[in-house]
GROMACS .gro file of C-alpha atoms in nm:
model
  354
    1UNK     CA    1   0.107  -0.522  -2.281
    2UNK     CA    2  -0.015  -0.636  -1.944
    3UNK     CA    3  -0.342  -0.809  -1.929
    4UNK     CA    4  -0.660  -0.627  -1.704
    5UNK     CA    5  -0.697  -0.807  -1.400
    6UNK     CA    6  -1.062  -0.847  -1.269
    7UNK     CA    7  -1.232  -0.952  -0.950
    8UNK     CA    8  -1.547  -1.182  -1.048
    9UNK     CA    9  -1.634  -1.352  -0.739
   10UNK     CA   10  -1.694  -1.277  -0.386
   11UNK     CA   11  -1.710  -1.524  -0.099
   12UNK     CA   12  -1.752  -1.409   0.330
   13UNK     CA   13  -1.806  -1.589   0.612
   14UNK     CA   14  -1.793  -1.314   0.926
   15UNK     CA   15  -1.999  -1.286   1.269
   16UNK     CA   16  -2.193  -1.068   1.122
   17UNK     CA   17  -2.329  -1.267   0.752
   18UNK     CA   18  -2.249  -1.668   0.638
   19UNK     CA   19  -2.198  -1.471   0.274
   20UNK     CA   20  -2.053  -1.200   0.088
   21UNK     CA   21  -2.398  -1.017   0.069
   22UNK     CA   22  -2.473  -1.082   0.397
   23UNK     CA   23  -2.187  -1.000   0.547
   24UNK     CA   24  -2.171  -0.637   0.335
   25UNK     CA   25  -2.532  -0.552   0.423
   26UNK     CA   26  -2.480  -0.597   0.783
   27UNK     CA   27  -2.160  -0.337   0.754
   28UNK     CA   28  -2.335  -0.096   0.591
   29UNK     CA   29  -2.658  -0.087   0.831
   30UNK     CA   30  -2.390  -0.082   1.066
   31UNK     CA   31  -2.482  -0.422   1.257
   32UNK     CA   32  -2.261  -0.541   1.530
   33UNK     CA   33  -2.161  -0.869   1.577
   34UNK     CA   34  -2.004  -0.810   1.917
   35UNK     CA   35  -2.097  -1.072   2.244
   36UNK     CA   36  -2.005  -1.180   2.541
   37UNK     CA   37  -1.763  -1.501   2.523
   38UNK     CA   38  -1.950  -1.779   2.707
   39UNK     CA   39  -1.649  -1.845   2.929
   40UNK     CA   40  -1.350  -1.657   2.866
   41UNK     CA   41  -1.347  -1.415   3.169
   42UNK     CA   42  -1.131  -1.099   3.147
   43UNK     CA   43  -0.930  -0.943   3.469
   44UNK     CA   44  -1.176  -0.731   3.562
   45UNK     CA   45  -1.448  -1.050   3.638
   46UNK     CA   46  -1.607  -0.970   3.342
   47UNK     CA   47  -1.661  -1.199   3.023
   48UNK     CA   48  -1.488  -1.084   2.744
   49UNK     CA   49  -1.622  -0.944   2.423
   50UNK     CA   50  -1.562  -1.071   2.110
   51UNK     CA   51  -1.702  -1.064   1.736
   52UNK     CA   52  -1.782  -1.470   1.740
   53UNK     CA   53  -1.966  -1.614   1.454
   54UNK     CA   54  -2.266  -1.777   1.594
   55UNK     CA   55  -2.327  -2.094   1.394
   56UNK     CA   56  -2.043  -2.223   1.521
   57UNK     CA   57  -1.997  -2.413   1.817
   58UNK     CA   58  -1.795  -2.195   2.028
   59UNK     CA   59  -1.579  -2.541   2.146
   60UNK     CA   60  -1.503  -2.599   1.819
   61UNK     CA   61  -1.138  -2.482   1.815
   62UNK     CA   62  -0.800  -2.465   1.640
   63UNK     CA   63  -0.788  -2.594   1.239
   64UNK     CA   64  -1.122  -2.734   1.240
   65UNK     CA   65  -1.251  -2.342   1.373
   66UNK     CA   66  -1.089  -2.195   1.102
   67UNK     CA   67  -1.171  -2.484   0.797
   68UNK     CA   68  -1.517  -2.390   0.895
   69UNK     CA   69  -1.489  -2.017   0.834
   70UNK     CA   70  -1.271  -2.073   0.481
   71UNK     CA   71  -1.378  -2.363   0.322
   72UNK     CA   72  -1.781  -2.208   0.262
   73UNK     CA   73  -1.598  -1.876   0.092
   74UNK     CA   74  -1.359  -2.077  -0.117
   75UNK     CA   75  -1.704  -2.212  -0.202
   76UNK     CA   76  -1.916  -1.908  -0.285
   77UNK     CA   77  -1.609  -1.715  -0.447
   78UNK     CA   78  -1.558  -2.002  -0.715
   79UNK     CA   79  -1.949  -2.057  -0.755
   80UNK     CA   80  -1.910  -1.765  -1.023
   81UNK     CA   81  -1.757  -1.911  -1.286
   82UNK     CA   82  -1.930  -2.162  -1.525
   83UNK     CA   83  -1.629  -2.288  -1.742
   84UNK     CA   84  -1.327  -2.510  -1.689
   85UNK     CA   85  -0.985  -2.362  -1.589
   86UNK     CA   86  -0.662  -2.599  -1.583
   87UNK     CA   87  -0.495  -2.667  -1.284
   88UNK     CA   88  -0.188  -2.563  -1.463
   89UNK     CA   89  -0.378  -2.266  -1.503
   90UNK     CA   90  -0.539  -2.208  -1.144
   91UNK     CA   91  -0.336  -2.078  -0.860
   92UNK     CA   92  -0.436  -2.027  -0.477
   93UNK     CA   93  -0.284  -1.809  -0.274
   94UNK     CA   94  -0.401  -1.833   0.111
   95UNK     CA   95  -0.371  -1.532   0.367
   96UNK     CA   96  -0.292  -1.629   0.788
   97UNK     CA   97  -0.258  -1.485   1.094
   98UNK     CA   98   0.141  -1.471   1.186
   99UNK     CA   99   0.268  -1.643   1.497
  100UNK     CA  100   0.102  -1.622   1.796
  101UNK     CA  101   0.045  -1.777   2.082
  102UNK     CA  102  -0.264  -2.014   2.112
  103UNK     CA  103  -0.169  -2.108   1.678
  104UNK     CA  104  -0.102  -2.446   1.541
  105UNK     CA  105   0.242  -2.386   1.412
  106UNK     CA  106   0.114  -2.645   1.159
  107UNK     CA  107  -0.160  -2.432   1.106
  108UNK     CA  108  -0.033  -2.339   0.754
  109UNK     CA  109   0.009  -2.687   0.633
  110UNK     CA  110  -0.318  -2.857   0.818
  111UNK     CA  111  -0.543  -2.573   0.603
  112UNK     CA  112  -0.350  -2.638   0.263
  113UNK     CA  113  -0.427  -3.016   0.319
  114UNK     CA  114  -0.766  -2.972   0.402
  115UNK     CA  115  -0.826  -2.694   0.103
  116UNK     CA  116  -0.620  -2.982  -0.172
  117UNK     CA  117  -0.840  -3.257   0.007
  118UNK     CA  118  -1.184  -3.048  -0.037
  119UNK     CA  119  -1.082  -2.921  -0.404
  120UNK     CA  120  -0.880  -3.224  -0.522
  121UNK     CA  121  -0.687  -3.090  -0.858
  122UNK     CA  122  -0.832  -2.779  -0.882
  123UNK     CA  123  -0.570  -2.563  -0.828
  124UNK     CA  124  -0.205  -2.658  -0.991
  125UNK     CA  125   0.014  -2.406  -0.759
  126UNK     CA  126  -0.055  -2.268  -0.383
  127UNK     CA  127   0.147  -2.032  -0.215
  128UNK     CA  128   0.042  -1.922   0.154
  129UNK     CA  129   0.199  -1.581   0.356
  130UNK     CA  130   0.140  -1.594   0.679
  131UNK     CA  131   0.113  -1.199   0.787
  132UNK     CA  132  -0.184  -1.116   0.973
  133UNK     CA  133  -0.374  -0.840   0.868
  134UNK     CA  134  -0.137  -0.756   0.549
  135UNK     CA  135  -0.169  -1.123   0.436
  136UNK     CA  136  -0.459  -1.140   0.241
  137UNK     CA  137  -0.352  -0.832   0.061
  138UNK     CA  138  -0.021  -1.009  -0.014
  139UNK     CA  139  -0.145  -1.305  -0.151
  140UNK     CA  140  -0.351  -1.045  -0.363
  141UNK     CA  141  -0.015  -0.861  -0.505
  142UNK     CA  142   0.150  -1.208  -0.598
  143UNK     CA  143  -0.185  -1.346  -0.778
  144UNK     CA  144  -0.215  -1.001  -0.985
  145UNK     CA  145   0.159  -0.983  -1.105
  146UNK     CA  146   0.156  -1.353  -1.308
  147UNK     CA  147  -0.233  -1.272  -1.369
  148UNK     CA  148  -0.138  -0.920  -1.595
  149UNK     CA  149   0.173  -1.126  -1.720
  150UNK     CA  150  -0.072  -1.396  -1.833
  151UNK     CA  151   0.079  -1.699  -1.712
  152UNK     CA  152  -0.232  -1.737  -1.487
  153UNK     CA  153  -0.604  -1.770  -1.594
  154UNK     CA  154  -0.713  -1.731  -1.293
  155UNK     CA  155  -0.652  -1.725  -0.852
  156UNK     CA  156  -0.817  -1.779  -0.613
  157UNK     CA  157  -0.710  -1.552  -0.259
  158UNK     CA  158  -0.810  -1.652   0.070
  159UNK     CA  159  -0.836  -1.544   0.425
  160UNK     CA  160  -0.902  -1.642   0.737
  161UNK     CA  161  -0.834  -1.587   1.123
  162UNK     CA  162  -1.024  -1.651   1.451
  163UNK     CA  163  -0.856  -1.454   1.753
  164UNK     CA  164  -1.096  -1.700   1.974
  165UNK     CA  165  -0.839  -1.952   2.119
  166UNK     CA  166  -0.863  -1.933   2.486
  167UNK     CA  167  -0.482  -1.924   2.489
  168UNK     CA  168  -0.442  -1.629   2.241
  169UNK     CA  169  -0.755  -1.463   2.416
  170UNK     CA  170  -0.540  -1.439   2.722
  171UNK     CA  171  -0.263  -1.312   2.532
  172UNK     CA  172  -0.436  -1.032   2.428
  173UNK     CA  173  -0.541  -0.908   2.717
  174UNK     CA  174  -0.177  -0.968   2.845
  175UNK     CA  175  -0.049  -0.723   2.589
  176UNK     CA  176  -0.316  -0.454   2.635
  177UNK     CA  177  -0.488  -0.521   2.319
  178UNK     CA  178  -0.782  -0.688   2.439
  179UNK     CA  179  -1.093  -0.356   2.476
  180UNK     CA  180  -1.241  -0.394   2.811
  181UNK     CA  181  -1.416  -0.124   2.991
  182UNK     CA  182  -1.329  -0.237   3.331
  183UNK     CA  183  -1.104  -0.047   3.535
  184UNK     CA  184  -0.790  -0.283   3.468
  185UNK     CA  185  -0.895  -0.329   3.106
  186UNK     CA  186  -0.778  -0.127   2.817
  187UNK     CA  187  -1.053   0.151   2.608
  188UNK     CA  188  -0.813   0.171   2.371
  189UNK     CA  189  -0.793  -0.236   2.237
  190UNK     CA  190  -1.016  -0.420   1.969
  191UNK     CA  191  -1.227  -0.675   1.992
  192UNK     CA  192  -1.105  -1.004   1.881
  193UNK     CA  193  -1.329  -1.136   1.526
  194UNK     CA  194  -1.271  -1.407   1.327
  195UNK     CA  195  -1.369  -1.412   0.896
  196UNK     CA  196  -1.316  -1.634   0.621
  197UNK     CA  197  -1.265  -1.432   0.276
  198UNK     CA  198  -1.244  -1.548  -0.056
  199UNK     CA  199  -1.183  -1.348  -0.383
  200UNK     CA  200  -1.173  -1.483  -0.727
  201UNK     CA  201  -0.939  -1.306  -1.013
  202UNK     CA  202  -0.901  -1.356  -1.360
  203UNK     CA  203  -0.744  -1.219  -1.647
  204UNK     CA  204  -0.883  -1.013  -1.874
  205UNK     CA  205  -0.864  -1.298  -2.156
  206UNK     CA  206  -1.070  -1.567  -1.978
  207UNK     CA  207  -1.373  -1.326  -1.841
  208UNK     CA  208  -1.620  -1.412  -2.103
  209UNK     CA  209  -1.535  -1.732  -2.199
  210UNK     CA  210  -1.620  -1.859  -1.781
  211UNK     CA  211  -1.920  -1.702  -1.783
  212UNK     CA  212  -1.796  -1.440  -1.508
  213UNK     CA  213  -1.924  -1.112  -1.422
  214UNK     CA  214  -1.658  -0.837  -1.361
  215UNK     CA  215  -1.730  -0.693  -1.015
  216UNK     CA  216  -1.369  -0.446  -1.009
  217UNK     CA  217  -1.049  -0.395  -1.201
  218UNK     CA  218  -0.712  -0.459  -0.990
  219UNK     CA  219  -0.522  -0.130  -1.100
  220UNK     CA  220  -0.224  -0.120  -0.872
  221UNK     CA  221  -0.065  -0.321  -0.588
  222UNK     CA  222   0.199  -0.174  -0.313
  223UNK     CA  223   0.377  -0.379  -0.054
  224UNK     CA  224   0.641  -0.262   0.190
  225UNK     CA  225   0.801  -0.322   0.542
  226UNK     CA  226   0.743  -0.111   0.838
  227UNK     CA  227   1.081  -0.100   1.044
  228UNK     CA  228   0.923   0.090   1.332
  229UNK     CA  229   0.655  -0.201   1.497
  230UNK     CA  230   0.393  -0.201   1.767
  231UNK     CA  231   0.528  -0.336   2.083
  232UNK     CA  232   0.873  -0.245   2.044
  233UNK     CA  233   1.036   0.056   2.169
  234UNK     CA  234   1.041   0.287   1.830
  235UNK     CA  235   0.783   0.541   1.701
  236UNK     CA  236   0.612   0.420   1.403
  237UNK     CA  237   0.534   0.726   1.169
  238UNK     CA  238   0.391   0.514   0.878
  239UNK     CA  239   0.703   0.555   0.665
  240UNK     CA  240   0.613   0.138   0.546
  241UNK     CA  241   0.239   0.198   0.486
  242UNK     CA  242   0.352   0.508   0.316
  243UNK     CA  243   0.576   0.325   0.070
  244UNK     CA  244   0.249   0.082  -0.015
  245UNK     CA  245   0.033   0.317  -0.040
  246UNK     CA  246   0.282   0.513  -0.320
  247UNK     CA  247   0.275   0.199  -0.460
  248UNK     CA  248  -0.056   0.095  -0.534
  249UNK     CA  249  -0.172   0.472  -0.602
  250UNK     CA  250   0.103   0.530  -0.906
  251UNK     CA  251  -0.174   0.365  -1.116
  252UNK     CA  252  -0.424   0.605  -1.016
  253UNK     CA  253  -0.547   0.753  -1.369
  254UNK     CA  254  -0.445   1.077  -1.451
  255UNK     CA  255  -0.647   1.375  -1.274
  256UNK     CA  256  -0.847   1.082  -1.039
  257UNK     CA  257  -0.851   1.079  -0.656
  258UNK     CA  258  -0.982   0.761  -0.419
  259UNK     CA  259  -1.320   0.798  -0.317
  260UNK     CA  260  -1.329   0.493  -0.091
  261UNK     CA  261  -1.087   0.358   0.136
  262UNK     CA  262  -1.120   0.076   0.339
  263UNK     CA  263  -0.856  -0.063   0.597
  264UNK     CA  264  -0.837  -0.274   0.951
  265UNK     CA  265  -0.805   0.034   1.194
  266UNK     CA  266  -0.953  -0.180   1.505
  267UNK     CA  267  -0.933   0.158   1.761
  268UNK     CA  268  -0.552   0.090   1.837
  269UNK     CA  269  -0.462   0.446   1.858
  270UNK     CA  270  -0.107   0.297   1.677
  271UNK     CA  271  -0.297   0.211   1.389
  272UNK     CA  272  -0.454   0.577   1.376
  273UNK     CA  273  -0.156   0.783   1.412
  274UNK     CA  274   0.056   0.501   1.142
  275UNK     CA  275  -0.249   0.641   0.901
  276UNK     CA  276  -0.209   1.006   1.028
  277UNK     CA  277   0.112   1.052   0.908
  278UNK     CA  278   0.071   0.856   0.598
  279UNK     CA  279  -0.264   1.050   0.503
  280UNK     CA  280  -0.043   1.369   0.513
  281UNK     CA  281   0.172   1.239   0.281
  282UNK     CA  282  -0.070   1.121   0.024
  283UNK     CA  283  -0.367   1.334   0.104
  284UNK     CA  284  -0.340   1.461  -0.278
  285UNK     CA  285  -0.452   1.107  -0.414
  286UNK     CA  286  -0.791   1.099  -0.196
  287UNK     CA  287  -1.122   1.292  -0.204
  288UNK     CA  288  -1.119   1.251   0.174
  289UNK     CA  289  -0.883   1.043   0.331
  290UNK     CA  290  -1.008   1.049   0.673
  291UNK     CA  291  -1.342   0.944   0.510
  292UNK     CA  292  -1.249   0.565   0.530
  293UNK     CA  293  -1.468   0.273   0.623
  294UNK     CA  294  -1.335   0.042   0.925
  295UNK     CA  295  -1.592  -0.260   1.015
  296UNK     CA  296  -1.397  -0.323   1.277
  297UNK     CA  297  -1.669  -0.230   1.457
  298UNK     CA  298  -1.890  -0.483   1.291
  299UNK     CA  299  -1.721  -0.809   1.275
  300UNK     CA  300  -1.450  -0.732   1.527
  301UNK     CA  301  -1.026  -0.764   1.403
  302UNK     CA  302  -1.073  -0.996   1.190
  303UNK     CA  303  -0.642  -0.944   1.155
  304UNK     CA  304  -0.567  -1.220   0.799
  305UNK     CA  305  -0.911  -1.213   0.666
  306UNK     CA  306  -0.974  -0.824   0.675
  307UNK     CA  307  -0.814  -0.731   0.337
  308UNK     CA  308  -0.981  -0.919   0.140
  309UNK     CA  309  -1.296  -0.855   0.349
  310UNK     CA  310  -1.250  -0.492   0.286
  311UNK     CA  311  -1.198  -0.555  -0.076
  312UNK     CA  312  -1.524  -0.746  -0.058
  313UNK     CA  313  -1.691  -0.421   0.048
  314UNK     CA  314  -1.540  -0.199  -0.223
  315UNK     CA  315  -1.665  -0.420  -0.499
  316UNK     CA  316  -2.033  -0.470  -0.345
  317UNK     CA  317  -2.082  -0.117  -0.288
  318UNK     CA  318  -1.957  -0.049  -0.652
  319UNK     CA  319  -2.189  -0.305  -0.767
  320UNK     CA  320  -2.488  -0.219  -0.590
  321UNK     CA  321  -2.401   0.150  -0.665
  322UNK     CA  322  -2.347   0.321  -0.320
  323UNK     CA  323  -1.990   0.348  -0.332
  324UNK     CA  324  -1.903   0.705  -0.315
  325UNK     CA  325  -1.739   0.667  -0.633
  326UNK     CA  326  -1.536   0.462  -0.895
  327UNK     CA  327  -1.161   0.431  -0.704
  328UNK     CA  328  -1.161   0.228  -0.384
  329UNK     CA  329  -0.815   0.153  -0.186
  330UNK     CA  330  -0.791  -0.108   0.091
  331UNK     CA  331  -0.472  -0.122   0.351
  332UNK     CA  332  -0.331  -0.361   0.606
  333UNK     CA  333  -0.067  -0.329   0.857
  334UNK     CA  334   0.082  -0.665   1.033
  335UNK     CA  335   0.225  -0.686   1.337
  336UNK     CA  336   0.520  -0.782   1.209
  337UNK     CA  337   0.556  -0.504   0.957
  338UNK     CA  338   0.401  -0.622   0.655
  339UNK     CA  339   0.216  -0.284   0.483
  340UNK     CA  340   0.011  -0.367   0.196
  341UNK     CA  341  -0.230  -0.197  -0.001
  342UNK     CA  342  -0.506  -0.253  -0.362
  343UNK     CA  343  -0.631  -0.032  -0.572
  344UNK     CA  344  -0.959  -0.143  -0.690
  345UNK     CA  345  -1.137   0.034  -1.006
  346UNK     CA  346  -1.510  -0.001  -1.086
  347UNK     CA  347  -1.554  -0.252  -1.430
  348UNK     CA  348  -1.698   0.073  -1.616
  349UNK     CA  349  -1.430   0.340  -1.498
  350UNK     CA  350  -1.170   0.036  -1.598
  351UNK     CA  351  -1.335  -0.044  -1.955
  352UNK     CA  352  -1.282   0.332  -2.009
  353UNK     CA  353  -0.944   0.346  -1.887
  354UNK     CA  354  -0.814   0.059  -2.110
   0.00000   0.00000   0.00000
């Protein structure tokens, strides 16, 4: 029988909090992290707005940018466990923005180095998947299938993006995704964030003998591919985000519905109308599926990091007890067609369900 898979630590670093609790208070009194970049000037001779965490030197750039966003996380996440855990054990799995321009295409690597170099033969097996805002939800999916077959003790799953390059900035704005409200700018793009997210999972087995505090149950995972992308020429009607969803909500327990759902909908109206048509579909599952949380307009697109981020969210507002109830599902969509989804249970409504 497949082992429970639990999520015992939290770790954030976002424009709008340096932690996990900070971070989730400032989403839900609804704190904005937007500014104006310091130079980046947009095509309407205006500076451009961005979600730009502020104890960071905005010319700090490139790997270093985004080692400073996910190494203090990694930290936090794994500061809630007391006990030992074999490398053999101990897996990471690391979420990143897909190829863009303005990204080390060594970007991948450069992080893994720096992550083995900071945590030195802590973890015995890394993976990485390199899909934007699905990523993080990815890595998620692969750490909970060998964590419920029990060849893991535990995984740690990381996130992190920074849209801030000057170079990608640009290319944003170039594609009409950048949000402007200048009369050559578009109402309709997001503004560019950038997060580090950490999330630490164990199974069921090894809970009590780290010293860890169950914050959620994992209950069901869905990935798919979306054939129908943004910026080509076909109409996306959420067919891949449909198939995700399906997936992650067959382990719904019997007679339940979602009462939370979190997901990266940045004000692209592609985004909305992919969620439209899936909501139709699976509108039975949810209390209220257009009743979904989007900080997006807190810490900005936050694109590799936001899954986890939203996960984050789910299992502090279960824990602090304003969550509108026990079921919580989080969604991504990358650009390049990754759909991915998590269905998160709260430790008592999981207890009962085993």
């Amino acid at each position: 029988m497949a082992e429970q898979v639990f999520i015992t630590g939290l770790g954030a670093t976002t424009a709008v909090g340096r932690s996990a609790p900070a971070s989730a208070a400032a989403v839900r009194a609804g704190i904005s992290g937007f500014a104006q970049h310091p130079f980046m000037i947009d095509t309407a001779g205006e500076p451009m707005r961005a979600a730009i965490a502020p104890w960071l030197d905005i010319n700090l750039q490139g790997v270093d940018r985004l080692q400073a966003l996910l190494l203090p996380a990694m930290e936090e996440a794994l500061s809630s466990i007391r006990g030992h855990i074999p490398a053999e054990r101990f897996a990471f799995a690391l979420g990143l923005p897909c190829a863009r321009p303005g990204l080390d295409a060594a970007l991948g690597a450069k992080l893994m180095a720096s992550v083995q170099h900071k945590f030195a033969g802590r973890f015995g097996g890394v993976a990485s998947f390199a899909a934007g805002h699905a990523a993080g939800l990815m890595g998620l999916r692969a750490a909970f299938t060998r964590l419920s077959q029990g060849t893991l003790d535990a995984c740690l799953v990381a996130g992190v993006d920074s849209w801030l390059e000057p170079e990608t900035l640009e290319w944003l704005e170039s594609q009409d995704q950048l949000h402007g409200a200048g009369p050559l700018n578009n109402a309709w793009g997001f503004i560019p964030g950038e997060a580090g997210a950490a999330l630490l999972l164990l199974r069921e087995g090894v809970v009590a003998e780290l010293g860890a505090t169950p914050l959620a149950s994992v209950l069901g995972v869905g990935q798919a591919l979306e054939a129908k992308r943004i910026k080509t020429e076909t109409v996306c009607i959420g067919e891949g985000l449909t198939e995700a969803l399906r997936a992650a909500l067959a382990a719904l327990p019997a007679g339940t519905q979602v009462s939370d759902v979190y997901c990266d909908m940045n004000g692209e109206p592609y985004r909305a109308d992919e969620f439209g048509f899936t909501a139709l579909r699976t509108k039975q599952h949810f209390a209220s599926a257009s009743d979904f949380t989007a900080p997006a307009d807190c810490w900005g697109d936050v694109s590799a990091a936001g899954g986890l981020l939203h996960l984050m969210l789910a299992c502090t507002a279960s824990h602090k007890g304003y969550a509108k109830g026990p079921l919580a599902l989080a969604w991504g969509s990358g650009e390049m067609g990754e759909r991915a989804a998590v269905l998160l249970a709260s430790t008592s409504t999981a207890r009962q369900g085993a």
